[in-house]
Tab-separated table of C-alpha atoms and ligand atoms in Angstrom:
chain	number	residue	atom	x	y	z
A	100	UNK	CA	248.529	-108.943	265.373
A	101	UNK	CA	249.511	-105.691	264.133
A	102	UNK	CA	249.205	-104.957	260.285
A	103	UNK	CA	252.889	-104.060	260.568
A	104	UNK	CA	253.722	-107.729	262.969
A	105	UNK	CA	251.525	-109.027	260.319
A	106	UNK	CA	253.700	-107.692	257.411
A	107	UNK	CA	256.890	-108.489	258.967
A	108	UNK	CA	255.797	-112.258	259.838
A	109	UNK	CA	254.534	-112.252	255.681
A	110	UNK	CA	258.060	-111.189	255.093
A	111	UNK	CA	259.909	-113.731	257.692
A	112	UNK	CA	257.480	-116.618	256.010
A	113	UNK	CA	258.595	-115.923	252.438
A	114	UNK	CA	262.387	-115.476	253.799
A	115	UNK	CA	262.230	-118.628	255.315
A	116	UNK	CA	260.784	-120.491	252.407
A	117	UNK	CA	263.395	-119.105	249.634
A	118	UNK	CA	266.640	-119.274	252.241
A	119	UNK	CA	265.896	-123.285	252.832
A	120	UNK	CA	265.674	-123.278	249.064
A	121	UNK	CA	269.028	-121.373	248.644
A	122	UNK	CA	270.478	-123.527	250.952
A	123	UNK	CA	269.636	-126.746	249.573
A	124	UNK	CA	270.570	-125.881	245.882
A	125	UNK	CA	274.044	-124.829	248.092
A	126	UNK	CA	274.328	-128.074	249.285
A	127	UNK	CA	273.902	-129.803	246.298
A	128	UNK	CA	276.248	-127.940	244.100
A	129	UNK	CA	279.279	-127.803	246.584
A	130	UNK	CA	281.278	-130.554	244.871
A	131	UNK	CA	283.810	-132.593	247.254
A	132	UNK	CA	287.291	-130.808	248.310
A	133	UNK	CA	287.735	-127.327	247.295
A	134	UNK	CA	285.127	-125.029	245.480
A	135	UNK	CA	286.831	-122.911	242.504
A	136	UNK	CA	287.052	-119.509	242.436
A	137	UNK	CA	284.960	-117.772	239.695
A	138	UNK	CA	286.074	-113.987	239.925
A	139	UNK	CA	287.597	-111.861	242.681
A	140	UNK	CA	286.192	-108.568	244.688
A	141	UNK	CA	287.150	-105.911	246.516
A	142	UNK	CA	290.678	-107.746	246.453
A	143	UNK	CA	292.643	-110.925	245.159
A	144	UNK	CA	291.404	-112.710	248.829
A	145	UNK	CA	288.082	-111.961	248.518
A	146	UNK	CA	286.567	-114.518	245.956
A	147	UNK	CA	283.324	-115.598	245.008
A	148	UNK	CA	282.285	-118.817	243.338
A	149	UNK	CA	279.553	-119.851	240.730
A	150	UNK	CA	277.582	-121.466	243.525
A	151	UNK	CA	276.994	-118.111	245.156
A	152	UNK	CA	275.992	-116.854	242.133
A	153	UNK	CA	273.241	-119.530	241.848
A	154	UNK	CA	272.638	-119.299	244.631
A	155	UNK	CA	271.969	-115.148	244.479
A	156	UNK	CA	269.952	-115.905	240.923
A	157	UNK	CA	267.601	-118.460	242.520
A	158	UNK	CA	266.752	-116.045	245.557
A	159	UNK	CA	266.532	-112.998	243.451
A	160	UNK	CA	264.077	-115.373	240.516
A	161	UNK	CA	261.656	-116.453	243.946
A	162	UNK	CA	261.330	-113.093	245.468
A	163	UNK	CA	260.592	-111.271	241.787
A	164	UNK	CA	257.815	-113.842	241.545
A	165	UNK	CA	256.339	-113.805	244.815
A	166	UNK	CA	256.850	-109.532	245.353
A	167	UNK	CA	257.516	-107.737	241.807
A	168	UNK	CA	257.436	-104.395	243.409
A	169	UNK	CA	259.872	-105.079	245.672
A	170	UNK	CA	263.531	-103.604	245.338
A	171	UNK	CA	267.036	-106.057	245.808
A	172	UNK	CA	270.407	-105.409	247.273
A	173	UNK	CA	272.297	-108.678	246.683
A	174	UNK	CA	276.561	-109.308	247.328
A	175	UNK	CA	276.488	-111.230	243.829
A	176	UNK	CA	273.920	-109.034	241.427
A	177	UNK	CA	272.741	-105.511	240.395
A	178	UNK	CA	270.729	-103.350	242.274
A	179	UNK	CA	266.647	-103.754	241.674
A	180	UNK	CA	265.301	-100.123	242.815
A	181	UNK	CA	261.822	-101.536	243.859
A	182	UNK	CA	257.690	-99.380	244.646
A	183	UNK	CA	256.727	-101.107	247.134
A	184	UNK	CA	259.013	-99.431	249.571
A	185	UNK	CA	260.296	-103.033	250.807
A	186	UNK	CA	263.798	-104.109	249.736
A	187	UNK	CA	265.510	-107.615	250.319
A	188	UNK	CA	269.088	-107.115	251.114
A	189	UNK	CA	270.498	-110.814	250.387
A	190	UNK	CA	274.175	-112.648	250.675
A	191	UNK	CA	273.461	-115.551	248.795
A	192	UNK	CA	276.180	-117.367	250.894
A	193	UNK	CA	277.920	-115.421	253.512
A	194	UNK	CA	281.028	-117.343	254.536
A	195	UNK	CA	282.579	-117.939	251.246
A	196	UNK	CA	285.936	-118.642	252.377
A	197	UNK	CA	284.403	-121.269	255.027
A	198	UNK	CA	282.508	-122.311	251.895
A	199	UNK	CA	285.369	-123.071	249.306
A	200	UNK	CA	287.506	-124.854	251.635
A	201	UNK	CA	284.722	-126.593	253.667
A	202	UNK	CA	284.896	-125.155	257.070
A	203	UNK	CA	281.176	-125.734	258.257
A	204	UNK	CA	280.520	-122.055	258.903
A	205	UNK	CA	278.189	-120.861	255.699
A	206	UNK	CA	275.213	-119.636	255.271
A	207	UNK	CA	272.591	-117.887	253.172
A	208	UNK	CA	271.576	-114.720	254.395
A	209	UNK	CA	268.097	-113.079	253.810
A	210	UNK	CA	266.462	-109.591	255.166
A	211	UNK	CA	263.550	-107.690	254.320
A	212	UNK	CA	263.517	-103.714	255.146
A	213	UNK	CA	261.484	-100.550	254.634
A	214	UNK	CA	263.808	-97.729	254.723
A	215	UNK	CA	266.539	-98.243	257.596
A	216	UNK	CA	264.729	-100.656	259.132
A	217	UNK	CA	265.127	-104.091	258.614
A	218	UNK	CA	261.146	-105.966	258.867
A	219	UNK	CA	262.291	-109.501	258.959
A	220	UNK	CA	265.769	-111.755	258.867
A	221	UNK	CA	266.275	-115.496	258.170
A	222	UNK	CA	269.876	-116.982	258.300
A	223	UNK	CA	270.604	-120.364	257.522
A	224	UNK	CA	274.165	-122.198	258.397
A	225	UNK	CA	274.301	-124.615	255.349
A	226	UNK	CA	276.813	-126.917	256.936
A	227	UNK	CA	274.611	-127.735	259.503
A	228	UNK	CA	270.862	-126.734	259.038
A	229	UNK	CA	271.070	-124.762	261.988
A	230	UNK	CA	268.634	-122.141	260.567
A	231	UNK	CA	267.215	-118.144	262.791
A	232	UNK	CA	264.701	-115.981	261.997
A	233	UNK	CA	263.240	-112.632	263.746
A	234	UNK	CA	260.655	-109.911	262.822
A	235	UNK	CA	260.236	-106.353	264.229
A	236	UNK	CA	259.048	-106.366	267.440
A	237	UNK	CA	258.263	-110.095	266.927
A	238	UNK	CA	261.032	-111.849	268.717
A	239	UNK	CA	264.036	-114.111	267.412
A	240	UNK	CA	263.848	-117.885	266.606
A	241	UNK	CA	265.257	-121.033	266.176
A	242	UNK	CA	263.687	-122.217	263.208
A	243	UNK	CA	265.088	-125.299	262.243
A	244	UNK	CA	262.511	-127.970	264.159
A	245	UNK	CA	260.024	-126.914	266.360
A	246	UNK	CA	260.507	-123.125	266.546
A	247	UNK	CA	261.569	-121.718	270.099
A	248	UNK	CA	262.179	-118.345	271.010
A	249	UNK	CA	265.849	-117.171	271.327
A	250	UNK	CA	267.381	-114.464	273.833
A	251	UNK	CA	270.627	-113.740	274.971
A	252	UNK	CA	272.069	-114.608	278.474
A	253	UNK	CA	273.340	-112.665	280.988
A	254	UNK	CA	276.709	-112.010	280.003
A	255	UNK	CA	280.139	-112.351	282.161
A	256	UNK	CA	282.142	-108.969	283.136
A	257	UNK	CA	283.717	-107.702	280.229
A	258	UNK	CA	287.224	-108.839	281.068
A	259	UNK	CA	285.515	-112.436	280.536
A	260	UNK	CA	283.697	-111.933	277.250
A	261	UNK	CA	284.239	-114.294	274.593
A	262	UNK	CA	284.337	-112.061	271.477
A	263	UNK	CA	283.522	-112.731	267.877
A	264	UNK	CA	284.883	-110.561	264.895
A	265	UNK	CA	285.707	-110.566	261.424
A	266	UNK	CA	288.675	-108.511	259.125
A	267	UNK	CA	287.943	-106.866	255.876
A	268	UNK	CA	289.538	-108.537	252.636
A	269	UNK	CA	291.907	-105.303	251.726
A	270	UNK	CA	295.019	-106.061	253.267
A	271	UNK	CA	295.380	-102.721	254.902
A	272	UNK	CA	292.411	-102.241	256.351
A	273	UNK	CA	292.929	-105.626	257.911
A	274	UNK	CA	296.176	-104.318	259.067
A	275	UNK	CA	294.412	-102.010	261.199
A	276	UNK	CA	291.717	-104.356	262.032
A	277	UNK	CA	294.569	-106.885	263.562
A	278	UNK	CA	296.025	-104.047	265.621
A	279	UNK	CA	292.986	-103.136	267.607
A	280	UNK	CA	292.063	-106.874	267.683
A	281	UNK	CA	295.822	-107.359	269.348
A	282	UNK	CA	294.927	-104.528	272.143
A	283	UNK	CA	291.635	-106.164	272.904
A	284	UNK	CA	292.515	-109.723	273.221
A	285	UNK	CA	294.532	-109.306	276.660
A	286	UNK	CA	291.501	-107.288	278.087
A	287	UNK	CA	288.750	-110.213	277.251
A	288	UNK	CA	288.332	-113.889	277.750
A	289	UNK	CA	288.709	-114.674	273.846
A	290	UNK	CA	288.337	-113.766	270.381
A	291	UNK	CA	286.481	-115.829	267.997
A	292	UNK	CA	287.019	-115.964	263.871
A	293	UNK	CA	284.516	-117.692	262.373
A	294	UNK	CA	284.302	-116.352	258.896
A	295	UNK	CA	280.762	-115.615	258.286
A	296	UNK	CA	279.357	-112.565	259.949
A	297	UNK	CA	275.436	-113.083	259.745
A	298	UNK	CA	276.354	-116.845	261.933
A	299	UNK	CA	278.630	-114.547	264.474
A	300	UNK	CA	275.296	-112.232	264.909
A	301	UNK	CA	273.230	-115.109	265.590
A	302	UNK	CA	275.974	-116.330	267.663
A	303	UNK	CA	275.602	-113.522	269.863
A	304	UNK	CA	271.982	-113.898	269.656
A	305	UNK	CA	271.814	-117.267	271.458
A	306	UNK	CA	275.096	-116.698	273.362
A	307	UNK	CA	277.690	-118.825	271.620
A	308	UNK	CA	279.294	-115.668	272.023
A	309	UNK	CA	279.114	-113.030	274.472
A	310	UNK	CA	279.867	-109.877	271.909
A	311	UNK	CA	280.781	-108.615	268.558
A	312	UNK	CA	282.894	-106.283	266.875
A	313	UNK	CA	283.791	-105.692	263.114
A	314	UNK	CA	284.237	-102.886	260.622
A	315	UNK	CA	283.715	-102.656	256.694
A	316	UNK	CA	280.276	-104.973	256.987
A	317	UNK	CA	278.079	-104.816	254.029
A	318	UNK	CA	274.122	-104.384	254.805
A	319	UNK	CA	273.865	-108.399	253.479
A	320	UNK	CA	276.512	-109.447	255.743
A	321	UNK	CA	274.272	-107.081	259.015
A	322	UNK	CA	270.815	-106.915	257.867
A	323	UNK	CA	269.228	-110.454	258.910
A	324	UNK	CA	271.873	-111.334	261.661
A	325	UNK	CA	271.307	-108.072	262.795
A	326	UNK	CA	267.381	-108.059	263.505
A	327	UNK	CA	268.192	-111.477	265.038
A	328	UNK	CA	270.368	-110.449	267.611
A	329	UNK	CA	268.275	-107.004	268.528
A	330	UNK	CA	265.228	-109.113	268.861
A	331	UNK	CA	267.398	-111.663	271.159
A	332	UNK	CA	267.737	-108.857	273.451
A	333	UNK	CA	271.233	-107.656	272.361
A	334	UNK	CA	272.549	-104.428	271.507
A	335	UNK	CA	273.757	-103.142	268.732
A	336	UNK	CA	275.989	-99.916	267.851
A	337	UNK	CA	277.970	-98.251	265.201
A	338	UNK	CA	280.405	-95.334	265.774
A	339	UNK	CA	278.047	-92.845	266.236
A	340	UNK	CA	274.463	-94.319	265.950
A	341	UNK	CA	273.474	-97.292	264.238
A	342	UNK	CA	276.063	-99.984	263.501
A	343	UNK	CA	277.198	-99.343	259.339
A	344	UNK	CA	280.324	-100.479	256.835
A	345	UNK	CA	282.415	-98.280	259.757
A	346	UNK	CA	281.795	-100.233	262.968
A	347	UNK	CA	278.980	-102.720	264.408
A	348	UNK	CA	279.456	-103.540	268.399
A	349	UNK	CA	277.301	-106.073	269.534
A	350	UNK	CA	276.567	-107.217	273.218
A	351	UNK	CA	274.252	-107.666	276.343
A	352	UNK	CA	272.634	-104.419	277.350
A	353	UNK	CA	274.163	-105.187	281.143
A	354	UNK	CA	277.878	-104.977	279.413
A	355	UNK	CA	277.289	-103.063	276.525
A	356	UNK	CA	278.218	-99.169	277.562
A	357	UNK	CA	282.021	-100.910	279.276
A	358	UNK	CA	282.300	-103.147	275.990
A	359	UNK	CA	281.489	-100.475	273.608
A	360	UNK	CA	284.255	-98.286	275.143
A	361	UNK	CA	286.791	-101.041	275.799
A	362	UNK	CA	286.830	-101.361	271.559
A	363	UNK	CA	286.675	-97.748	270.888
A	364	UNK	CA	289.895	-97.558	273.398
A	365	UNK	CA	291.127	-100.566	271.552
A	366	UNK	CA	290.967	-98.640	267.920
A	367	UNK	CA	288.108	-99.528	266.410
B	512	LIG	C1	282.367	-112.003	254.852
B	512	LIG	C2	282.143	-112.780	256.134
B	512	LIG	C3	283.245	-112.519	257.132
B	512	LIG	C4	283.403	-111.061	257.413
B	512	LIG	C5	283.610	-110.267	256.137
B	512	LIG	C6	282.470	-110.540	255.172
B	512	LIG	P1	281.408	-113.027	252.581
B	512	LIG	O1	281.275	-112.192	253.968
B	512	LIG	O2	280.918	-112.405	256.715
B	512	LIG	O3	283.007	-113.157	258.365
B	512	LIG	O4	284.511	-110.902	258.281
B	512	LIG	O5	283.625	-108.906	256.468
B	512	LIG	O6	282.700	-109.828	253.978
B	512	LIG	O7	282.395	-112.287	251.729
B	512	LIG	O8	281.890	-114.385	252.931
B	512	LIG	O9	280.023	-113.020	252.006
């Protein structure tokens, strides 16, 4: 093993161990029926709850102790500029609409990266245990029982694609979003809403979903499902480069180039 694979799989272990321990604190502090609202974002729709906020403390507490030179980028907390060179870029639960109202579709969210590039990614669906890890260069998992190796199918032509996405909480920006979603649902099979971006990359990474498009992601809600779906075998792209907050694309490399311009042509 390389010292890097060996790094990364250090990184995936510790990811692993502190995500199923996120995720069970989750679980046991969602009370029945609806989760309050503690405070509001980037606008009135966008909430977050004290759970998440545990949830963010507990991660942040665990990776501190285990790596105190390492940086943090987490939805809930302040910034931790780090000297080791690794950061962990975290959502505590991504999903937290699915979360308050109990749609099964949440999950904790946990990446390690050096720089640009993300080392290792665990995501967890708390509803249902369903957990995904991948390293750099290492593959992508199922992790929850005995680990097996995930990569995407061949995909259908494009004008069969089932298509996950995801809208922004500012309600003109989702304006837009639901424009270009409305020119490219005639030209696919389906769109999918899930609410939880990180489960709609791993999604894509096993093929629950053919492809992916979204704008206005945060690195917490790309940087795990991210390295899961590259090291599935998918392909990812942003409007000019690497997928950012402007535009991730996700899907097979066979479809990719005629998918990628079908949602440029659509808007995004
Ligand atoms: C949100 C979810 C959603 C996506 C939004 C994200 P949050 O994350 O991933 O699917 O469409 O862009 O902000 O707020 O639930 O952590």
């Amino acid at each position: 093993m390389s010292t890097a694979t060996a790094e990364s799989q250090l990184l995936l272990d510790l990811a692993t161990s502190v995500g199923r321990e996120a995720a069970a604190l989750v679980r046991r502090l969602r009370p029945e029926g609806r989760v309050p609202v503690a405070d509001t974002k980037t606008s009135a729709t966008d909430p977050v709850t004290a759970i998440d906020r545990a949830s963010e403390e507990l991660i942040r507490a665990r990776v501190a102790a285990a790596r105190p030179g390492d940086g943090f980028l987490g939805e809930e907390g302040d910034t931790v500029v780090g000297t080791s060179g690794v950061e962990w870029v975290v959502d505590p639960i991504d999903g937290t609409v699915n979360f308050m109202y109990g749609v099964p579709a949440y999950a904790v969210s946990i990446a390690a990266r050096r720089g640009d590039q993300v080392l290792a990614g665990f995501v967890v669906n708390v509803a249902d245990g369903r957990e995904w890890g991948a390293t750099l260069g290492g593959g992508a998992f199922r992790l929850d029982g005995t680990p097996r190796r995930v990569a995407a199918p061949a995909p259908p032509p494009v004008a069969h694609l089932l298509v996950a996405t995801g809208f922004g909480y500012e309600p003109e920006v989702r304006a837009a979003q639901g424009e270009s979603v409305a020119r490219l649902l005639p030209q696919v099979r389906d769109v999918r809403r899930v609410g939880a971006a990180a489960l709609d990359l791993c999604a894509l990474a096993e093929g629950t979903v053919d492809a992916y498009v979204e704008q206005g992601l945060h690195p917490w809600d790309l940087a795990a499902g991210g390295l899961v779906a590259t090291e599935a075998g998918v392909l990812l792209a942003g409007l000019d480069g690497p997928p950012d907050r402007r535009l991730v694309m996700g899907a097979h490399p066979d479809v990719a180039a005629e998918y990628f311009a079908l949602v440029r042509a659509c808007g995004f």
